[in-house]
CSV table of C-alpha atoms in Angstrom, one decimal:
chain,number,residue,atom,x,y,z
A,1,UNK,CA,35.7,6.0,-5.1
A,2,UNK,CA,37.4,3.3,-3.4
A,3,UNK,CA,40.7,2.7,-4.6
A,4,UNK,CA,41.5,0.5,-7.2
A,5,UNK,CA,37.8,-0.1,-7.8
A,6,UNK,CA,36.9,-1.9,-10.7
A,7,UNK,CA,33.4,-1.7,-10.5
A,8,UNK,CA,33.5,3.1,-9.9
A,9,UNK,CA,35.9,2.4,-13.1
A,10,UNK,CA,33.5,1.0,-15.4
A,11,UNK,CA,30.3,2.9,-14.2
A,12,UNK,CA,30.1,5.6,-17.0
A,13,UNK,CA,30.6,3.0,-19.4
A,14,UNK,CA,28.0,1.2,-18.4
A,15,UNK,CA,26.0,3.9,-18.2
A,16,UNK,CA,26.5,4.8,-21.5
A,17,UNK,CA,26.0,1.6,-22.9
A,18,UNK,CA,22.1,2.0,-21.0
A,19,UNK,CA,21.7,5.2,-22.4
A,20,UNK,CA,22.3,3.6,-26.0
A,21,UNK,CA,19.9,0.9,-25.4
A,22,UNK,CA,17.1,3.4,-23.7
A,23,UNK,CA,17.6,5.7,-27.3
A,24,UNK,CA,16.3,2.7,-29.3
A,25,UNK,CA,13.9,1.1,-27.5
A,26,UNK,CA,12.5,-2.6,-29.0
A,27,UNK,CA,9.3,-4.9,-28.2
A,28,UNK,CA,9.1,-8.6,-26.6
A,29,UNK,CA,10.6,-10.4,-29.6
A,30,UNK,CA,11.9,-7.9,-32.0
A,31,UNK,CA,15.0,-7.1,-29.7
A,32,UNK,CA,17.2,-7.2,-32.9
A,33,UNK,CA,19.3,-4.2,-32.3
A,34,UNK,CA,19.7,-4.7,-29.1
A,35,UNK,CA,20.4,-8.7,-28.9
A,36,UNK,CA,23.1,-7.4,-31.6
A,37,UNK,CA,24.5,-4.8,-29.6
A,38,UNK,CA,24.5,-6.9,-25.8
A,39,UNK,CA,25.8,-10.4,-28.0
A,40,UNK,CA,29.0,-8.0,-29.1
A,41,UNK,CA,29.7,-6.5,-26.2
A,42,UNK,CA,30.2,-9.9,-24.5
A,43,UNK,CA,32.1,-11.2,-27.7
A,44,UNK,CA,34.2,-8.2,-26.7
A,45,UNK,CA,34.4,-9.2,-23.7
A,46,UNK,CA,35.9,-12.9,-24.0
A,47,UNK,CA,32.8,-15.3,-23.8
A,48,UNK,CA,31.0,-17.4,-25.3
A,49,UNK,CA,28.4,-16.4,-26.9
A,50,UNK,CA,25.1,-18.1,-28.2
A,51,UNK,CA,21.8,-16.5,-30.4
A,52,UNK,CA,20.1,-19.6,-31.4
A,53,UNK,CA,18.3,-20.6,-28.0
A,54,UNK,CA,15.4,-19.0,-28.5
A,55,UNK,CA,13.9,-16.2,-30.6
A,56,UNK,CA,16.1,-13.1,-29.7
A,57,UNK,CA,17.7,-14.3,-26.9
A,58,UNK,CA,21.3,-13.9,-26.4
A,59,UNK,CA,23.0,-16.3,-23.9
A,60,UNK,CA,26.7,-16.4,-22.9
A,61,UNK,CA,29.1,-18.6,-20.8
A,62,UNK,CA,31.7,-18.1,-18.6
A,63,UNK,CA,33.9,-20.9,-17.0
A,64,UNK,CA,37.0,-20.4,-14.4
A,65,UNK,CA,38.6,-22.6,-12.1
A,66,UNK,CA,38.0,-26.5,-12.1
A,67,UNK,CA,34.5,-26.4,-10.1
A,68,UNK,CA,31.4,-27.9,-11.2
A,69,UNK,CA,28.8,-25.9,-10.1
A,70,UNK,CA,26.8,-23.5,-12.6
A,71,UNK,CA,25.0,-20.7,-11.9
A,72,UNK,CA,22.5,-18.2,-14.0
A,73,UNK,CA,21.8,-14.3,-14.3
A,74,UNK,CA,19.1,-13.1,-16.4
A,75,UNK,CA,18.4,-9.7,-17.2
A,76,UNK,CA,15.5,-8.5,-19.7
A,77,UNK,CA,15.9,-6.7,-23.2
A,78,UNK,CA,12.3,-5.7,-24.1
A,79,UNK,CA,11.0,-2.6,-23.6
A,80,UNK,CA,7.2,-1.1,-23.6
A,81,UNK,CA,4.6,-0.2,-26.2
A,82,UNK,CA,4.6,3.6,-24.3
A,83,UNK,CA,5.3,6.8,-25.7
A,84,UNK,CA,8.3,8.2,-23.6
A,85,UNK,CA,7.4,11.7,-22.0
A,86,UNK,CA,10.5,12.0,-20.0
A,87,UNK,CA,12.8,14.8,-20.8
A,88,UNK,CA,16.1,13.3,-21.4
A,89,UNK,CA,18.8,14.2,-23.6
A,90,UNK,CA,18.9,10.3,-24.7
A,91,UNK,CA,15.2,9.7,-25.1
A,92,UNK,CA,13.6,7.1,-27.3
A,93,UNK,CA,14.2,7.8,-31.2
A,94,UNK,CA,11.2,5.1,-31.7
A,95,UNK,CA,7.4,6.6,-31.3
A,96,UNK,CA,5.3,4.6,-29.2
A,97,UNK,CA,8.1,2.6,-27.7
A,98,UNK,CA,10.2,3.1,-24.3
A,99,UNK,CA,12.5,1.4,-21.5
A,100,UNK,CA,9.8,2.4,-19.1
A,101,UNK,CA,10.8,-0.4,-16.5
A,102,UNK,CA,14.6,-0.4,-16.6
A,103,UNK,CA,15.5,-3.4,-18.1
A,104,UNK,CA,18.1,-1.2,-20.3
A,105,UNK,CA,19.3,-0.8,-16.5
A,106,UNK,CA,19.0,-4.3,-15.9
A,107,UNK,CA,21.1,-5.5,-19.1
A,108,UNK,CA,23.6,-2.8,-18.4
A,109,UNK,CA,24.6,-4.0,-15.2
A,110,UNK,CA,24.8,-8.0,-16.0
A,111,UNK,CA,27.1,-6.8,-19.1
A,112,UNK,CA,28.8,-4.3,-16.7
A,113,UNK,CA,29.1,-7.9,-14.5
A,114,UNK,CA,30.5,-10.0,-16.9
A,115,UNK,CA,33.2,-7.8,-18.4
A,116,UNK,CA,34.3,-7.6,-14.7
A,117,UNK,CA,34.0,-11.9,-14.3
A,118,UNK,CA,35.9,-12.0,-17.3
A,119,UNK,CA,38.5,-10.1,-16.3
A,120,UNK,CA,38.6,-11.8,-12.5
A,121,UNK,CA,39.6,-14.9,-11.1
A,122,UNK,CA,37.5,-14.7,-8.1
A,123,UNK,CA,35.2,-17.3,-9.2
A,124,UNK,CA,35.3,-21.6,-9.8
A,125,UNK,CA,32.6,-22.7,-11.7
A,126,UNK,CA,29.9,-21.7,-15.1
A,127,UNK,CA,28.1,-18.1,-15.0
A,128,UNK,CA,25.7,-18.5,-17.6
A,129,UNK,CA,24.2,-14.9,-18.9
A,130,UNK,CA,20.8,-14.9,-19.9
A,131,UNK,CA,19.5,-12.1,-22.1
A,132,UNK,CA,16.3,-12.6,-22.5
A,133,UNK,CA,13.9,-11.3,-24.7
A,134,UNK,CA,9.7,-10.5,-23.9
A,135,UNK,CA,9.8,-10.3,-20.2
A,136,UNK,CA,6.8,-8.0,-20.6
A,137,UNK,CA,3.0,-10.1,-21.3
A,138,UNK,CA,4.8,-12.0,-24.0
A,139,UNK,CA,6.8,-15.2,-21.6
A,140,UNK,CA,9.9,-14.8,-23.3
A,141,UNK,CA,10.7,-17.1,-20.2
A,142,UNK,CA,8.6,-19.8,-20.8
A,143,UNK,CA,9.8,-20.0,-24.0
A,144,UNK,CA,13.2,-20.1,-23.3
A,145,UNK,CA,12.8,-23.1,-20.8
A,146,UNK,CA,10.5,-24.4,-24.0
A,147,UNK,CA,13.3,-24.1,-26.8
A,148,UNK,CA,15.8,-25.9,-24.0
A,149,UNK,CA,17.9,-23.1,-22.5
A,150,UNK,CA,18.0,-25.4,-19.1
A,151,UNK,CA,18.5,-27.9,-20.8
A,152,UNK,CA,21.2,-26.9,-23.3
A,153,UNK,CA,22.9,-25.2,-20.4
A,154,UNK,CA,21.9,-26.4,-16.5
A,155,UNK,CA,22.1,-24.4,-13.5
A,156,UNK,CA,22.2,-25.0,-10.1
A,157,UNK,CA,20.5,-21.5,-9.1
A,158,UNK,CA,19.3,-18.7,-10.7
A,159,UNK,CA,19.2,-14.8,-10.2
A,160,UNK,CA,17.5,-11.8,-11.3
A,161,UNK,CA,17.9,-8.2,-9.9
A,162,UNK,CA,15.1,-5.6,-10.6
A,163,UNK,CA,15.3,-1.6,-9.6
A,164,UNK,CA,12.0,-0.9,-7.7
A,165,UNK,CA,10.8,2.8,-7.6
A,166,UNK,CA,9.5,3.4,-4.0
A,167,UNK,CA,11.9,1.0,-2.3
A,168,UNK,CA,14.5,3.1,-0.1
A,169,UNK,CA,17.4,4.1,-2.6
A,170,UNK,CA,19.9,1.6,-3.0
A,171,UNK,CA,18.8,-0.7,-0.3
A,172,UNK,CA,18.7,-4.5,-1.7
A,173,UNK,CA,15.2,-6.2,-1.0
A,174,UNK,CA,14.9,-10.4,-1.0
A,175,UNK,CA,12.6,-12.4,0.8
A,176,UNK,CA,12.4,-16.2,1.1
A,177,UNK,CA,8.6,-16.8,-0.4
A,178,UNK,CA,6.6,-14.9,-2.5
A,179,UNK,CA,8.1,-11.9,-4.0
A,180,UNK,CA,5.8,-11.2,-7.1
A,181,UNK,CA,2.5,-12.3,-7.9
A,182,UNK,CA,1.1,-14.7,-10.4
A,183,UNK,CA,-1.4,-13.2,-13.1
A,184,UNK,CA,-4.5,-14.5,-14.8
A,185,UNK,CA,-6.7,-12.3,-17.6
A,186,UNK,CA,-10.5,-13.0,-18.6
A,187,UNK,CA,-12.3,-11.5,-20.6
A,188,UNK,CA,-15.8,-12.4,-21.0
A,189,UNK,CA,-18.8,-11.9,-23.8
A,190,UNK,CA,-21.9,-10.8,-22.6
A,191,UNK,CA,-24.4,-11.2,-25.3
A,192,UNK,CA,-28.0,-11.0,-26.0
A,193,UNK,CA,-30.4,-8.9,-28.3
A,194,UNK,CA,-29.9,-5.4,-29.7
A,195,UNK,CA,-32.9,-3.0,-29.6
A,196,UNK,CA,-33.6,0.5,-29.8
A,197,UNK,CA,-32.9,2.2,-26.9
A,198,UNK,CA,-36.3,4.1,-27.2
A,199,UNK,CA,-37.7,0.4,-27.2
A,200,UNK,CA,-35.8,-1.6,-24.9
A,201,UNK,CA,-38.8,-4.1,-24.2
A,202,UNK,CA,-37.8,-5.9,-27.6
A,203,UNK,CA,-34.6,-6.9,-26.7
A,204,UNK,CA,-32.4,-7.9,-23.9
A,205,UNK,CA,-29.3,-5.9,-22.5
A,206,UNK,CA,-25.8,-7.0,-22.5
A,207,UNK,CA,-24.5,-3.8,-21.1
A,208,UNK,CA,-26.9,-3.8,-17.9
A,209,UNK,CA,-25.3,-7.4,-17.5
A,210,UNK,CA,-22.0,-6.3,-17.6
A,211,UNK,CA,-22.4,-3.5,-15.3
A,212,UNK,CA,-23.7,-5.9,-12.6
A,213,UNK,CA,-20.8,-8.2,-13.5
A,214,UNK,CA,-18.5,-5.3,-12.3
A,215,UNK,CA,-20.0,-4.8,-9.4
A,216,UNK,CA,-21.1,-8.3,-8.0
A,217,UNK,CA,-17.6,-9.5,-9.0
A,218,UNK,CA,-16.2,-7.8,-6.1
A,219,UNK,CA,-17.2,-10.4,-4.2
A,220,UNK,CA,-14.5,-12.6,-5.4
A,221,UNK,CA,-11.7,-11.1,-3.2
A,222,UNK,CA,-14.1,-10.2,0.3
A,223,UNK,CA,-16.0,-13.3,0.0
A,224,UNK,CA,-14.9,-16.0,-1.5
A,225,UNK,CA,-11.0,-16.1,-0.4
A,226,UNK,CA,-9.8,-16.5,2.7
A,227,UNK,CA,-8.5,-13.2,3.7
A,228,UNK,CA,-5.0,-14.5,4.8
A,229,UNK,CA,-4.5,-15.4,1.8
A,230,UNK,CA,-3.8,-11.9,-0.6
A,231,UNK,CA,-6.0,-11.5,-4.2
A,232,UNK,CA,-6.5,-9.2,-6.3
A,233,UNK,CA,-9.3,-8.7,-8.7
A,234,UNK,CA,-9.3,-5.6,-11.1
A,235,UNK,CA,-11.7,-5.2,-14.0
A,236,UNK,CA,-9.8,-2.9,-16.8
A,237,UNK,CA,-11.8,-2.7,-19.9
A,238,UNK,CA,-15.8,-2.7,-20.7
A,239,UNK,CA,-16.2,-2.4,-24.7
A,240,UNK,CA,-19.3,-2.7,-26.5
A,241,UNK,CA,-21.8,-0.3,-28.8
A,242,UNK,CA,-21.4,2.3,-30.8
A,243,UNK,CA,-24.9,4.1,-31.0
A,244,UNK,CA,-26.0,6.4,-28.5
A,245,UNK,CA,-29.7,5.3,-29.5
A,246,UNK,CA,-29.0,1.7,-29.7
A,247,UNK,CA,-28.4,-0.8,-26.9
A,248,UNK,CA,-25.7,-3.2,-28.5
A,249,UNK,CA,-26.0,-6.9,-28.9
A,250,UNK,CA,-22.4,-7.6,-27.3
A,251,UNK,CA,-20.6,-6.3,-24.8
A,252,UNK,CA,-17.2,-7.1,-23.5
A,253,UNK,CA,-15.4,-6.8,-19.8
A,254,UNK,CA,-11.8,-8.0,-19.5
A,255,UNK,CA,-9.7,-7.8,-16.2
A,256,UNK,CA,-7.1,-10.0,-14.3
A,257,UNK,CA,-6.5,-11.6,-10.9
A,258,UNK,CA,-3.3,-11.8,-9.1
A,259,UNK,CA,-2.7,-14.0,-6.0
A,260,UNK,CA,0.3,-15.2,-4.6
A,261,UNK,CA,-1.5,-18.9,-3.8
A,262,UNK,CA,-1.3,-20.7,-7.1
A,263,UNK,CA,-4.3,-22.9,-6.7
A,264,UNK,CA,-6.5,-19.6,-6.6
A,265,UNK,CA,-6.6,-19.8,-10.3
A,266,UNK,CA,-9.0,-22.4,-10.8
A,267,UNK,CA,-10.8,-20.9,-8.2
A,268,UNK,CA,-10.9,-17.7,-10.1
A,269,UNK,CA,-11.9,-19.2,-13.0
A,270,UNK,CA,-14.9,-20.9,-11.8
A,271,UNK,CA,-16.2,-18.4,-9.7
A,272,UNK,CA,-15.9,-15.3,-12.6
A,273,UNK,CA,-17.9,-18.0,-14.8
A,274,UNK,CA,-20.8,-18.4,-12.1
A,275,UNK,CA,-21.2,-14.8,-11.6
A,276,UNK,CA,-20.8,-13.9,-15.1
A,277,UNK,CA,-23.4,-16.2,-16.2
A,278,UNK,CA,-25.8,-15.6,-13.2
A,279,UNK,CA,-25.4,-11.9,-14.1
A,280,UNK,CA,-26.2,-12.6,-17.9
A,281,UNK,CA,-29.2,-14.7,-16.9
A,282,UNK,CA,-30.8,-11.8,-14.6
A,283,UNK,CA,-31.3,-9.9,-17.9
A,284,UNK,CA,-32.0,-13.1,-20.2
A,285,UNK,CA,-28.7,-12.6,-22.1
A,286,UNK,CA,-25.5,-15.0,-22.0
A,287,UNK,CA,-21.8,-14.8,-21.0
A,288,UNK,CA,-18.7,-16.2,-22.2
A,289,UNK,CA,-15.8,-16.4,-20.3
A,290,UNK,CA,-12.2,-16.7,-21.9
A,291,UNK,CA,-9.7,-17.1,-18.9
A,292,UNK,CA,-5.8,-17.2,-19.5
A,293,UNK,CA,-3.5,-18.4,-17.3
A,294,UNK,CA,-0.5,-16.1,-17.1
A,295,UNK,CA,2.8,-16.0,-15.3
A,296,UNK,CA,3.0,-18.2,-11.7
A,297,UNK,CA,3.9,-16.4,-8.7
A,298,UNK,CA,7.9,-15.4,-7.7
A,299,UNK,CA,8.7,-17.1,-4.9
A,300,UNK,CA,11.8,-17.7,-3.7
A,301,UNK,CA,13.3,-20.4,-2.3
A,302,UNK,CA,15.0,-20.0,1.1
A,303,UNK,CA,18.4,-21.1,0.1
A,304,UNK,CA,18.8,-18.7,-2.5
A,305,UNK,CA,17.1,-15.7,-0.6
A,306,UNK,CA,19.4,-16.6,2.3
A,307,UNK,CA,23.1,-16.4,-0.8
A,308,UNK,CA,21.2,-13.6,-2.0
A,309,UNK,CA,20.9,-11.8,1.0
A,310,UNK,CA,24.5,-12.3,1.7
A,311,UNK,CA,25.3,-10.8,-1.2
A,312,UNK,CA,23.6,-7.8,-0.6
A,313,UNK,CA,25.1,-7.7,2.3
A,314,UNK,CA,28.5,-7.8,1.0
A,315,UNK,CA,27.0,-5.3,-1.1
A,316,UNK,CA,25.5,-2.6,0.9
A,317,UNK,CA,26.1,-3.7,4.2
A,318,UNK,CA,23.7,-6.4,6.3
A,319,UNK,CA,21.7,-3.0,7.3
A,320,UNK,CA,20.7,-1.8,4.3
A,321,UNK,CA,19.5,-5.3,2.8
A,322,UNK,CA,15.8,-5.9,4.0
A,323,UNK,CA,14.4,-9.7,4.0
A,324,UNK,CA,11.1,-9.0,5.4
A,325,UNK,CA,8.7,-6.1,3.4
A,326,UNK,CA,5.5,-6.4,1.9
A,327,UNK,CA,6.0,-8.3,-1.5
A,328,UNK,CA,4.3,-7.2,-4.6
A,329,UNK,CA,0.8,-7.8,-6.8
A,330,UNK,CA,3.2,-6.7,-10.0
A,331,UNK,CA,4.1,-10.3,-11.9
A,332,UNK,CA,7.3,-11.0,-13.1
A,333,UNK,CA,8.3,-14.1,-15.9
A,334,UNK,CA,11.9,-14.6,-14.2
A,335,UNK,CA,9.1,-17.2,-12.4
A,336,UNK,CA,9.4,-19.7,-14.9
A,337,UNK,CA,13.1,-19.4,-14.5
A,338,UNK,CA,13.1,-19.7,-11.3
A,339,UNK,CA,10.5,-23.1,-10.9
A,340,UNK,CA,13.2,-24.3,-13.9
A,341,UNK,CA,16.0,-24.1,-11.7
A,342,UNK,CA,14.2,-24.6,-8.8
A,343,UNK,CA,16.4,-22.5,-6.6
A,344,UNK,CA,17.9,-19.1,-6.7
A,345,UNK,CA,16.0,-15.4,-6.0
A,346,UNK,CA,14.6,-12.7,-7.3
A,347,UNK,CA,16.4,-9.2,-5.8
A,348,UNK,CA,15.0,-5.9,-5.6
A,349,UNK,CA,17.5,-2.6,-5.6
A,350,UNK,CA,15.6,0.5,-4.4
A,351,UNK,CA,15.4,3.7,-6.6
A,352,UNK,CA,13.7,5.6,-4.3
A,353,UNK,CA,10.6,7.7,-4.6
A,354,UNK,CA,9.8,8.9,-7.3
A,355,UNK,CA,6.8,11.5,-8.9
A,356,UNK,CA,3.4,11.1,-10.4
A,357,UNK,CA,4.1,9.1,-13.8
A,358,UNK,CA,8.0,8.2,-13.5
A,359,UNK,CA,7.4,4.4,-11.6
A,360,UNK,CA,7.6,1.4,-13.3
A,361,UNK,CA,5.8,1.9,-16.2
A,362,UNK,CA,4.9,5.5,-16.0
A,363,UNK,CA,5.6,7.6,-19.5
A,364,UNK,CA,8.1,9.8,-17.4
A,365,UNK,CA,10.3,6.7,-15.9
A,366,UNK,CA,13.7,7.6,-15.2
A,367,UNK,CA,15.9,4.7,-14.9
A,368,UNK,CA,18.2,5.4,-11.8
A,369,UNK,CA,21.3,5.6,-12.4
A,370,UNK,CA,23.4,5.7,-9.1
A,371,UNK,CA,21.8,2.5,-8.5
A,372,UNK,CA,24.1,0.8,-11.2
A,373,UNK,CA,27.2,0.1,-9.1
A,374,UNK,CA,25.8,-1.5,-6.9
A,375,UNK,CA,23.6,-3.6,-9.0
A,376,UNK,CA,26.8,-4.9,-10.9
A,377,UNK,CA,28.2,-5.6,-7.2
A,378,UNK,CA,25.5,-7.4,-6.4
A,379,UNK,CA,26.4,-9.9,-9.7
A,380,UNK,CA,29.5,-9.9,-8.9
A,381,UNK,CA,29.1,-10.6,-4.9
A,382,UNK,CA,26.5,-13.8,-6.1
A,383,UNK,CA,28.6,-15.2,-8.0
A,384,UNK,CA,31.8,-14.9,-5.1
A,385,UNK,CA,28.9,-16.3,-2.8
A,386,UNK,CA,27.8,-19.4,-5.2
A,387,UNK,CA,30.9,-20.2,-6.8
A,388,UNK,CA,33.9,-19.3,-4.2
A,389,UNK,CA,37.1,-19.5,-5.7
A,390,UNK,CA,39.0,-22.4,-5.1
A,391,UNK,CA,35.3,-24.6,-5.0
A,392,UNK,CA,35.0,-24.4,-1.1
């Protein structure tokens, strides 16, 4: 421990305020408890604090010095529909629910931060804390920005840190570009004629359509995109009879794409539509194709990559913060955020590798928790970087 260190002091409270939140896991949008707990921790704390923006959100504002210039940190407060299969003595007391991607990590460190701000002069200028609920499928983002967070309270940048299983421990990761991909889902309705399955001349066959759908839809990625430019197609579910003599009327396939390349989506679009429907047509049935655009790619801008990066340095030292890596297929809403602001970055903080089941996601995850120190550094180091004290 360094002496005098604020930060090594507060760590296993922090901790302990994660384990709390990991116990009693909530869904995107029914963050109650834990918008209640974060909301009086920062009441505690000495800021402002507001929970009618949107849904469960809980935002909260700090100002010091004279300057002008605002900035935002977001962390997450949903967790997953998983059942938790990691042995820990503070395990989740809800079945079928579970912090399985570390945002009870994530909101740990940015109240960890702001206890620290509020305590500090070392900044001039707004931190605004976001909170926000339904990171996971839901957009909690996008509503946000919809109910007016940006414009109730503006920004000039905007950041978000993330642990990332498989990235070397504690090294900070930020790249100017894309750091997260954008996500689209289909799902599509082949349909034609039940029949017998003894007696498949009377009737058409959805299924057969479907399983050349999965197969000729390949083509997508190593065909049809230029392959400089990354895609991904995956198809994740086929649903449909429930007979093993009986070939059903209806089938469904559902999937997603992920690109980095925005404009890829209405290419996606058309071209699962035109083999979809040539695949129905092969076995005189029809296809319906239901496409959702999801969450737009992370990409960060270079002035905020280049503060962020800084930061990390400041950090963890300019040789443990990498700004060129392979960025990631995984989709993140802090995108919505971020085209809001319009400048700021998205920061990864490795947790090292990690076993079969226990990454992001996995039923076993284990949120790291050496990595918390520095994460609440790195808060504390962007906003010294954005807002220097004395408004230089």
């Amino acid at each position: 421990m360094r002496k005098n260190d604020e930060v090594a002091a507060i760590v296993p409270e922090v901790i302990g305020w994660r384990q709390a939140i990991h116990a009693n896991p909530e869904l995107g949008f029914a963050e109650h408890e834990t918008a209640a707990f974060v909301a009086a921790k920062l009441k505690e704390f000495g800021l402002a604090v507001y929970t009618d923006v949107s849904a469960t959100a809980v935002v909260a504002t700090l100002t010091k010095g004279r300057g002008g210039k605002a900035i935002a940190l977001r962390a997450e407060l949903d967790a997953l529909p998983i059942e938790e299969a990691a042995n820990v003595a503070y395990a989740s007391r809800k079945e079928g629910v579970m912090h399985a991607c570390g945002h009870d990590g994530h909101t740990a460190m940015l109240l960890g931060a702001a206890k620290l701000l509020a305590e500090s002069d070392s900044f001039d200028g707004t931190v605004v804390f976001v909170f926000q609920p339904a990171e996971e499928v839901l957009g909690g983002g996008k509503k946000m920005i919809g109910d007016g967070l940006l414009k109730r309270f503006p920004v000039d940048q905007v950041f978000a840190v993330h642990n990332w299983p498989g990235f070397p421990e504690g090294q900070i990761g930020v790249r100017a570009g894309p750091q997260m991909a954008a996500v689209d889902d289909f799902e599509i309705s082949f349909r034609g004629s039940g029949c017998h399955a003894a007696m498949p001349h009377l009737g058409d066959d959805p299924l057969l359509a479907a399983a050349s759908f999965v197969t000729a839809i390949q083509r997508l990625v190593s065909r049809s995109v230029d392959p400089l430019s990354p895609a991904v197609l995956s198809v994740t579910q086929i649903h449909g009879g429930r007979f093993n003599n009986f070939v059903p009327g209806e089938v469904k396939v559902e999937g997603t794409c992920r690109f980095y390349d925005r404009a890829l989506s209405e290419h996606c679009a058309a071209e699962i539509e035109r083999v979809a429907t040539s695949c129905a047509a092969m076995q005189g049935a029809s296809a319906e194709l239901a496409y959702k655009r999801g969450y737009p790619p992370v990409v960060n801008p270079a002035n905020g990559a280049a503060l962020a990066a800084l930061a990390g340095a400041d950090t963890v030292g300019a040789g443990h913060v990498a700004t060129e890596f392979q960025p990631s297929m995984g989709c993140e809403d802090f995108a919505f955020l971020l085209q809001g602001v319009g400048d700021g970055a998205y920061v990864w903080i490795g947790a090292g590798d990690v076993g079969p089941g226990a990454g992001l996601h996995g039923d076993r995850f284990v949120f790291n928790d050496t990595i918390i120190p520095i994460g609440i550094r790195f808060f504390l180091n962007v906003v010294r970087r954005a807002l220097p004290a004395g408004g230089k």
